[in-house]
mmCIF file of N, CA and C in Angstrom:
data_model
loop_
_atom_site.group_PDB
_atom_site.id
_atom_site.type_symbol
_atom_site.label_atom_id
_atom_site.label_comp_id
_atom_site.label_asym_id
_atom_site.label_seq_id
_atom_site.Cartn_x
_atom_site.Cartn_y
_atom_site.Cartn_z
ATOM 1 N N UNK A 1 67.078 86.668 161.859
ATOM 2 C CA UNK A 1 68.488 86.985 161.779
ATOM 3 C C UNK A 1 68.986 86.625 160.385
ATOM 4 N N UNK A 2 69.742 87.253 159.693
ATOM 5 C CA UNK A 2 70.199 87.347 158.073
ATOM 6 C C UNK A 2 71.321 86.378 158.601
ATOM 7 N N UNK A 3 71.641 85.984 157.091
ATOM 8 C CA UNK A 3 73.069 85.058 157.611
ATOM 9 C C UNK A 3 74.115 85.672 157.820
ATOM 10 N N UNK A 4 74.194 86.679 157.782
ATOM 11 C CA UNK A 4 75.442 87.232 157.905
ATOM 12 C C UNK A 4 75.861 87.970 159.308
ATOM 13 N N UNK A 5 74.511 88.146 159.945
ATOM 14 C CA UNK A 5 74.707 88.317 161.420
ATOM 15 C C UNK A 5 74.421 86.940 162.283
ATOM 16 N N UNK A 6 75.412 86.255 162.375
ATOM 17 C CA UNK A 6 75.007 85.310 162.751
ATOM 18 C C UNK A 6 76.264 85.517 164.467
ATOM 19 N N UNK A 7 76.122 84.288 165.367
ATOM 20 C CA UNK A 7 76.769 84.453 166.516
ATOM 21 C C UNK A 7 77.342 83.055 166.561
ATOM 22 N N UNK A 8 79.103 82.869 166.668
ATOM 23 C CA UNK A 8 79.813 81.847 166.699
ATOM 24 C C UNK A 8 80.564 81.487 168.137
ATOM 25 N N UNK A 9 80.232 80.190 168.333
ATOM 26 C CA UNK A 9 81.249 79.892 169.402
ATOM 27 C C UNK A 9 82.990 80.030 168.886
ATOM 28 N N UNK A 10 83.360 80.433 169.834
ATOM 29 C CA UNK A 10 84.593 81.134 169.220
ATOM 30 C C UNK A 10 85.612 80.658 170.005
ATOM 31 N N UNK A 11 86.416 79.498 170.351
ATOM 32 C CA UNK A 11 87.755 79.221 171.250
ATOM 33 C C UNK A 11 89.091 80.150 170.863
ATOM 34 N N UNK A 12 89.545 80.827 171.730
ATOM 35 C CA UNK A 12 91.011 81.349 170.843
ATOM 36 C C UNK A 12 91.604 81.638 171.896
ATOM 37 N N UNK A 13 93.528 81.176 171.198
ATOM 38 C CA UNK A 13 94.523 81.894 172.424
ATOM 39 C C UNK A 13 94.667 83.184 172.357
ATOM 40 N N UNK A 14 95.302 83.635 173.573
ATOM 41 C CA UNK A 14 94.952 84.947 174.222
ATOM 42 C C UNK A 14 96.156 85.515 174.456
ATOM 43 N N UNK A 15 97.088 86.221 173.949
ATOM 44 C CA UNK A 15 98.442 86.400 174.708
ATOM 45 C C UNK A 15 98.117 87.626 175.649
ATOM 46 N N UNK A 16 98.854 86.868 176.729
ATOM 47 C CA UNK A 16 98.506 87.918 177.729
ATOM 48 C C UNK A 16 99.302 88.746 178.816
ATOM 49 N N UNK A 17 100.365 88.543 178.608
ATOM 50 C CA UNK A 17 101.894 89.331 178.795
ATOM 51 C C UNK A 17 102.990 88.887 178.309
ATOM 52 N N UNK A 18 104.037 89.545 178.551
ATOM 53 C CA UNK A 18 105.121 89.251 177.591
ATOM 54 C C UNK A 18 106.188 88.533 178.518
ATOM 55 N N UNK A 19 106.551 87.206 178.064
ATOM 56 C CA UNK A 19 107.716 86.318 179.069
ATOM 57 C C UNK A 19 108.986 86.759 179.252
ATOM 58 N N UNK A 20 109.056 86.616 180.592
ATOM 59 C CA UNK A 20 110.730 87.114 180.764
ATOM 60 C C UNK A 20 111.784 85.470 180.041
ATOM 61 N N UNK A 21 111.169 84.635 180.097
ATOM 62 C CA UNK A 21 111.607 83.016 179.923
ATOM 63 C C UNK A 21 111.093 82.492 178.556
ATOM 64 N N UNK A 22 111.224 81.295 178.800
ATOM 65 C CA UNK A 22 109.946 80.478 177.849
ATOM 66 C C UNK A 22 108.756 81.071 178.409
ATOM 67 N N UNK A 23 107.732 80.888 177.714
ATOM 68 C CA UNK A 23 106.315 81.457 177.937
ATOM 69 C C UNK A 23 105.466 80.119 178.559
ATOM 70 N N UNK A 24 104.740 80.187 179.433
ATOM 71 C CA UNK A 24 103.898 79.773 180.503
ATOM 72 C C UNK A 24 102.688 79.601 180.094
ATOM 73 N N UNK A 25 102.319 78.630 179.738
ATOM 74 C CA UNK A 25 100.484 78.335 179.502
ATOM 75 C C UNK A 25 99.986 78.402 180.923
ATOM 76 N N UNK A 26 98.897 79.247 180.574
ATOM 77 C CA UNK A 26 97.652 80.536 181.725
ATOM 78 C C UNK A 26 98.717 81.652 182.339
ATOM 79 N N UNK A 27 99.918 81.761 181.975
ATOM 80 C CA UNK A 27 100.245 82.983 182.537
ATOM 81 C C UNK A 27 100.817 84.060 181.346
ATOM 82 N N UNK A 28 101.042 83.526 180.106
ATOM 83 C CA UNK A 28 101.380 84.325 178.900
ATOM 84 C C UNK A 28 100.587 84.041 178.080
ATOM 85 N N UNK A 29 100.308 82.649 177.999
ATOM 86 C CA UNK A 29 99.070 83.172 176.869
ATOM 87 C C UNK A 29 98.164 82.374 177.712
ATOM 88 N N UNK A 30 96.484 82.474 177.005
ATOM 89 C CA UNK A 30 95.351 81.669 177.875
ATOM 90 C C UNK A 30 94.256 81.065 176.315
ATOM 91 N N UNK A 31 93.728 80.311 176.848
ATOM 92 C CA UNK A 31 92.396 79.930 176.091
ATOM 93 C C UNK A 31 91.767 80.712 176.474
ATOM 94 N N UNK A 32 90.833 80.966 175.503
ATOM 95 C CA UNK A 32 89.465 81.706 176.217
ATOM 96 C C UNK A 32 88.204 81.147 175.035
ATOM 97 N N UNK A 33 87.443 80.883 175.514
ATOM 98 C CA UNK A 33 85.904 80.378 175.017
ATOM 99 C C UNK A 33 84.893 81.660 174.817
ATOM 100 N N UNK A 34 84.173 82.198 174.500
ATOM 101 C CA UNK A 34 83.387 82.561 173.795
ATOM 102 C C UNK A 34 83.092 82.659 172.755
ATOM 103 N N UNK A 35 81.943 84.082 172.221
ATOM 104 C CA UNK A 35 81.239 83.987 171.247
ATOM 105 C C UNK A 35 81.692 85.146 170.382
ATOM 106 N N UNK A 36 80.962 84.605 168.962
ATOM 107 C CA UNK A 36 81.965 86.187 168.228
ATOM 108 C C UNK A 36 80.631 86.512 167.409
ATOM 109 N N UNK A 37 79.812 87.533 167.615
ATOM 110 C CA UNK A 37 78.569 88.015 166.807
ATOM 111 C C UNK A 37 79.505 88.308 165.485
ATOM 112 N N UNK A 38 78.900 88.112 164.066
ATOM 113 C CA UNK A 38 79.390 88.327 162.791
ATOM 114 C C UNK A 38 78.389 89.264 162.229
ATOM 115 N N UNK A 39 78.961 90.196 161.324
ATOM 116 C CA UNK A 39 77.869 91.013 160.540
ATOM 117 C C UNK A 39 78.796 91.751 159.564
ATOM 118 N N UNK A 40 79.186 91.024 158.516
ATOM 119 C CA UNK A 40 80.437 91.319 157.633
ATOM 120 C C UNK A 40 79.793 92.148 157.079
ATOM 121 N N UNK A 41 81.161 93.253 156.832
ATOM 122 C CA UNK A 41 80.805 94.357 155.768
ATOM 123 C C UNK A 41 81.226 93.932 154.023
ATOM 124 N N UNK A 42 80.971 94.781 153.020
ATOM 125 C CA UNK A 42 81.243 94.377 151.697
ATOM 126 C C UNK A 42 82.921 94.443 151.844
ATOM 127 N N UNK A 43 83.036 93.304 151.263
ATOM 128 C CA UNK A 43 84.599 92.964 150.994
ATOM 129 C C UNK A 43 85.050 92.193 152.352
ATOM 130 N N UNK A 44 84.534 91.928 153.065
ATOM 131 C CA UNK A 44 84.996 90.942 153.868
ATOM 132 C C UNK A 44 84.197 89.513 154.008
ATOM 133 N N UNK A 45 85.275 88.741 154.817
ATOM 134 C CA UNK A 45 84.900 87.022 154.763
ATOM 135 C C UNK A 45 84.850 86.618 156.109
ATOM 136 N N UNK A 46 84.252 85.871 156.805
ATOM 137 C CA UNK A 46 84.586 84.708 157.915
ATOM 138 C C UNK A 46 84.897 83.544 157.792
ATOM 139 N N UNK A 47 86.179 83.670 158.297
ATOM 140 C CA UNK A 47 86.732 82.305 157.483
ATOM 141 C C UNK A 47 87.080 81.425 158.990
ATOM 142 N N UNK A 48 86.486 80.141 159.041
ATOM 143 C CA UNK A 48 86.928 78.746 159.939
ATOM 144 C C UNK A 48 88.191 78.413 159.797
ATOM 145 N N UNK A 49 88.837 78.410 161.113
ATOM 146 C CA UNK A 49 90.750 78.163 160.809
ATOM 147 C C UNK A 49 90.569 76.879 160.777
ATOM 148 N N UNK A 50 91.093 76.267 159.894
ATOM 149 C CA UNK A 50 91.663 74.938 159.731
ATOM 150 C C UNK A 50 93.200 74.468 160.305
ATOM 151 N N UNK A 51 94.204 75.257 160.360
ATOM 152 C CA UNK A 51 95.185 75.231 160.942
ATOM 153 C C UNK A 51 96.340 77.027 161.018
ATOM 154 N N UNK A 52 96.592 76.508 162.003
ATOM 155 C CA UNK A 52 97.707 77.872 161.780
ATOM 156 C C UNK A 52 99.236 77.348 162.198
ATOM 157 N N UNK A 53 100.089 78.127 161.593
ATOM 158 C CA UNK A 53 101.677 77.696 161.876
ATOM 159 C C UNK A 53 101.903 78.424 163.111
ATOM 160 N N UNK A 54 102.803 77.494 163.667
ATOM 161 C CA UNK A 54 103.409 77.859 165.054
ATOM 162 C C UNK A 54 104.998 77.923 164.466
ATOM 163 N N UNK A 55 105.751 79.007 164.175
ATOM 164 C CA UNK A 55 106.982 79.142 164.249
ATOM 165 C C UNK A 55 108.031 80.047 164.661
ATOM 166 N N UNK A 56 109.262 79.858 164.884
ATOM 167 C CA UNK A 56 110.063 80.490 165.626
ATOM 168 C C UNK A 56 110.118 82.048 165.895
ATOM 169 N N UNK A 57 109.595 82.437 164.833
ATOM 170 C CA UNK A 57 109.359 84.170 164.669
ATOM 171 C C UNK A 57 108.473 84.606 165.942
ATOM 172 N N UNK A 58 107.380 83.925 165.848
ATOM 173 C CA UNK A 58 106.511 84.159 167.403
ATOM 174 C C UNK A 58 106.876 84.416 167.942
ATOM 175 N N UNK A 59 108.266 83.830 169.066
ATOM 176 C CA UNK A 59 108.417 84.305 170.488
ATOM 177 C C UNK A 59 108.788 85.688 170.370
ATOM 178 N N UNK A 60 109.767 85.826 169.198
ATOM 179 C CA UNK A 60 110.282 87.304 168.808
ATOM 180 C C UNK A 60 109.119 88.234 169.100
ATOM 181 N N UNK A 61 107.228 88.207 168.693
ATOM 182 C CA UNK A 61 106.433 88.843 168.903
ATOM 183 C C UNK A 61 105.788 89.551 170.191
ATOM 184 N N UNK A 62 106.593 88.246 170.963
ATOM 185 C CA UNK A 62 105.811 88.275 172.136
ATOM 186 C C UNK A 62 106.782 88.845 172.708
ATOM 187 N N UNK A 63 107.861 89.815 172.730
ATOM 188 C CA UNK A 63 108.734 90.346 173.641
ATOM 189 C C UNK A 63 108.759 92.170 173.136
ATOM 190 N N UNK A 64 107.657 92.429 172.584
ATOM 191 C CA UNK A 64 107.075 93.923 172.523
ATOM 192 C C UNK A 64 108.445 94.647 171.526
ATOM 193 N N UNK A 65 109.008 94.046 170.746
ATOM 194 C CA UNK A 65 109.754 94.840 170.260
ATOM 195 C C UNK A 65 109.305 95.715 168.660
ATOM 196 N N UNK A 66 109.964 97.130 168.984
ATOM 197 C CA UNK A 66 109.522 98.396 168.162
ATOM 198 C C UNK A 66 110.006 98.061 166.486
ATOM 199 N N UNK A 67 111.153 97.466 166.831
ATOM 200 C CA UNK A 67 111.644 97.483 165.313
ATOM 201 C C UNK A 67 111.534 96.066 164.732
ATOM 202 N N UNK A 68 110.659 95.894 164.600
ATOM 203 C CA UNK A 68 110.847 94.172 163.943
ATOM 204 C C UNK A 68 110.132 94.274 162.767
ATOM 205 N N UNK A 69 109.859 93.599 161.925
ATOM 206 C CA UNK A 69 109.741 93.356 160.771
ATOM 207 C C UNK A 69 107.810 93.129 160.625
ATOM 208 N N UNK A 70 107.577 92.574 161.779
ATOM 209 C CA UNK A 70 106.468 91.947 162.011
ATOM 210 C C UNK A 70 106.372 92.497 163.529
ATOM 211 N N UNK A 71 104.375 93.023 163.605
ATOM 212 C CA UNK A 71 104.034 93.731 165.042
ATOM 213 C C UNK A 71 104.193 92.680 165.905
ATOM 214 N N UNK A 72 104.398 93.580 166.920
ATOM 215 C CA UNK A 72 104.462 92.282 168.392
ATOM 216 C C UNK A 72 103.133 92.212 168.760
ATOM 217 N N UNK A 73 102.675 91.304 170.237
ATOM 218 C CA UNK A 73 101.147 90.782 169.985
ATOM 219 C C UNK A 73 101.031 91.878 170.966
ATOM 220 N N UNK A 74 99.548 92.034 171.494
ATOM 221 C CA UNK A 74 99.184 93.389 171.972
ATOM 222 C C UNK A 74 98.398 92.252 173.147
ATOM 223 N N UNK A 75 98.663 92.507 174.593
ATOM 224 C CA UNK A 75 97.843 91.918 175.667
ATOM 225 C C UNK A 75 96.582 91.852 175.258
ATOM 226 N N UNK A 76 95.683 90.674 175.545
ATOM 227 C CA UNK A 76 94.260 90.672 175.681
ATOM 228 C C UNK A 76 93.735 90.417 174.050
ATOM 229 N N UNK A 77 94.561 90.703 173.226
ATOM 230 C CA UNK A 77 93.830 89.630 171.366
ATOM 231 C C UNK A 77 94.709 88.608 171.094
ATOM 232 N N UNK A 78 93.960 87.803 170.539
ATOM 233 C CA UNK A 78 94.207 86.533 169.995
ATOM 234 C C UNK A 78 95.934 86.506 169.284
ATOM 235 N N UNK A 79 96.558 85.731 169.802
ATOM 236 C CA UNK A 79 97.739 85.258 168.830
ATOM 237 C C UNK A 79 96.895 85.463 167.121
ATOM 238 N N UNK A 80 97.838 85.211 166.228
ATOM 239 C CA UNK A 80 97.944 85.347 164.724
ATOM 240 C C UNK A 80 99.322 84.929 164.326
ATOM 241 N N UNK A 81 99.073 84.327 162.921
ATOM 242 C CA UNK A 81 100.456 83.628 162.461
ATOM 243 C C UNK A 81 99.538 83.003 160.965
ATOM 244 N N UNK A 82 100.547 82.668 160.139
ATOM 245 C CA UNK A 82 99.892 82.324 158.781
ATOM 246 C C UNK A 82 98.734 81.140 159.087
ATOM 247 N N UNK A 83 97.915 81.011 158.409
ATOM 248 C CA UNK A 83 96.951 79.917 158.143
ATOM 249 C C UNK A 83 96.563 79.695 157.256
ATOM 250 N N UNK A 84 95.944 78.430 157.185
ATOM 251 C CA UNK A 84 94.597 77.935 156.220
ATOM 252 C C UNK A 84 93.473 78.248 156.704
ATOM 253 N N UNK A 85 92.267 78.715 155.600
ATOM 254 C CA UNK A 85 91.310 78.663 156.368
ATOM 255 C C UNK A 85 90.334 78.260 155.290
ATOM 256 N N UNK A 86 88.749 78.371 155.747
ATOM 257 C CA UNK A 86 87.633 77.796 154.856
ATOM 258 C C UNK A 86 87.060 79.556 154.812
ATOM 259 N N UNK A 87 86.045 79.673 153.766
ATOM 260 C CA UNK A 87 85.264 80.233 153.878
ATOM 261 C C UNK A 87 84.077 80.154 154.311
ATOM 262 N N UNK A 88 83.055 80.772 155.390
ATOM 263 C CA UNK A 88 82.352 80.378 156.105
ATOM 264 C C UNK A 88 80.765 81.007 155.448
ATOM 265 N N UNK A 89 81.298 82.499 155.321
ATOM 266 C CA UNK A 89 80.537 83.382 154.954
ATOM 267 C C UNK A 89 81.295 84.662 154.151
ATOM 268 N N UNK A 90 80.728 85.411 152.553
ATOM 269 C CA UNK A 90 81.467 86.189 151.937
ATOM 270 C C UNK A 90 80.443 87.155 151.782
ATOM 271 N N UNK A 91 81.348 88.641 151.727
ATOM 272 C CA UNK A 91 80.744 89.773 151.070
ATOM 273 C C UNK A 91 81.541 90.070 150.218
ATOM 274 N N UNK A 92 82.709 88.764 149.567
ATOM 275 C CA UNK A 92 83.319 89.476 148.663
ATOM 276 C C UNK A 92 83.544 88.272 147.301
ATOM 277 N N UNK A 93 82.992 88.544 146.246
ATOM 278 C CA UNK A 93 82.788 88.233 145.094
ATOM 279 C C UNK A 93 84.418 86.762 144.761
ATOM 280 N N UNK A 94 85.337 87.509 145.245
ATOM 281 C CA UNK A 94 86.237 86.723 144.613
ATOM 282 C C UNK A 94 86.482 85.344 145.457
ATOM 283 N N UNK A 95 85.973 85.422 146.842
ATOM 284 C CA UNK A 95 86.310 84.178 147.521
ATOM 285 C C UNK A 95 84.708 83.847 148.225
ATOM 286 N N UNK A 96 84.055 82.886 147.213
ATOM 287 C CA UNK A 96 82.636 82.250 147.503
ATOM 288 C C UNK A 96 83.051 81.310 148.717
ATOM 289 N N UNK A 97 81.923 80.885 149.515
ATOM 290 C CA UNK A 97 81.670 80.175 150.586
ATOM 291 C C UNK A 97 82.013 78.862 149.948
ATOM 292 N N UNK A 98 83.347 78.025 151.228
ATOM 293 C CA UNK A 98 83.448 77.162 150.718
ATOM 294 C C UNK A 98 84.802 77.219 150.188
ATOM 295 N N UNK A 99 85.545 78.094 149.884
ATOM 296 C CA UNK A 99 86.476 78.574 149.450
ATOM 297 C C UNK A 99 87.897 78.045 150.173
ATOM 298 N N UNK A 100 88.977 77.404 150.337
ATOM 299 C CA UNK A 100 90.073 77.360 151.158
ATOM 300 C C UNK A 100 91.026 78.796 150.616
ATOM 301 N N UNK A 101 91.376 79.515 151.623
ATOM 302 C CA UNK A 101 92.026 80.122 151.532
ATOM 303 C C UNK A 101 93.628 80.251 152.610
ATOM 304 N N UNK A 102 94.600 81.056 152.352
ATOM 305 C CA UNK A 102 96.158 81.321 153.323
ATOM 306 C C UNK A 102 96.050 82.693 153.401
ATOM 307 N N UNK A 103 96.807 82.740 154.700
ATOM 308 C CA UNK A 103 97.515 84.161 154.864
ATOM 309 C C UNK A 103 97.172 84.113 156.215
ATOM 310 N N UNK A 104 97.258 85.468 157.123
ATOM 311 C CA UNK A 104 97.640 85.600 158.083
ATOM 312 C C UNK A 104 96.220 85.819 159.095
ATOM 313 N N UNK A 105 95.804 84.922 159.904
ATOM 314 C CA UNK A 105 94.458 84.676 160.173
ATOM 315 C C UNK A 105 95.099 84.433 162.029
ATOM 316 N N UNK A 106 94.183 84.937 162.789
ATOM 317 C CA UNK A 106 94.391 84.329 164.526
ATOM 318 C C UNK A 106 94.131 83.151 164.571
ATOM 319 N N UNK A 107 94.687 82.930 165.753
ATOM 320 C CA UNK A 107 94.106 82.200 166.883
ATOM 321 C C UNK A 107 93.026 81.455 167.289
ATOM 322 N N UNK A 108 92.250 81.099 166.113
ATOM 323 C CA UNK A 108 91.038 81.100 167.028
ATOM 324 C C UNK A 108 90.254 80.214 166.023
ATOM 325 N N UNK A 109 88.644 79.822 166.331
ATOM 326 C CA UNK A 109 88.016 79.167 165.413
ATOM 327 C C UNK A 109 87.502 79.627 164.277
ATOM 328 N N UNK A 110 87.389 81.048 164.638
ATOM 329 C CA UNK A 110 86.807 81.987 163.260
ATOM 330 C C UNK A 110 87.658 83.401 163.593
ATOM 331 N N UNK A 111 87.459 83.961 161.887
ATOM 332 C CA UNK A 111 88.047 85.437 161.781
ATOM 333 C C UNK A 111 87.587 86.162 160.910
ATOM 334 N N UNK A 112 87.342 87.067 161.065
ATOM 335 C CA UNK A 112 86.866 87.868 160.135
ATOM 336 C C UNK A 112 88.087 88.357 159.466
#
């Protein structure tokens, strides 16, 4: 196996309908555990989340609306919101392994 196809344990939240209320842990969003096979193409990275922001804009996401500024979350993929992350693995020249990088990364332990 090359390094770049490699297979990650992968924890990430899950939004998984949209709240009429405050939102409900296991009934709006969920954990979910598995694995994420990797096999980056040129110009992409897998990057390890180190942290992601939780802020007020979110709930706005989670109530499916058309005109917002920012997409709402789609049942069944991972939340997303800005982060830090590491570089894990690169096909792209400007951010070597090892790398901390920001911007808008999921939910989860890894992302392509």
């Amino acid at each position: 196996m090359s390094a770049s196809e490699n297979i990650y344990q992968n924890k990430s939240v899950i939004f998984v309908k949209q709240p009429k209320g405050f939102p409900v842990a296991g009934e709006h969003l969920a954990v979910k555990n598995g694995t994420r096979e990797v096999n980056l193409k040129e110009g992409e990275l897998l990057l390890r989340n180190l942290f992601v922001s939780v802020d007020p804009y979110l709930r706005g996401r989670m109530d499916g609306l058309k005109d917002s500024y920012v997409p709402s979350y789609e049942p069944g993929l991972p939340f997303d919101s800005y982060g830090v992350s590491e570089v894990v693995e690169s096909k792209n020249d400007k951010f070597p392994v090892g790398s901390v990088v920001i911007g808008s990364t999921g939910w989860e332990n890894y992302t392509v």
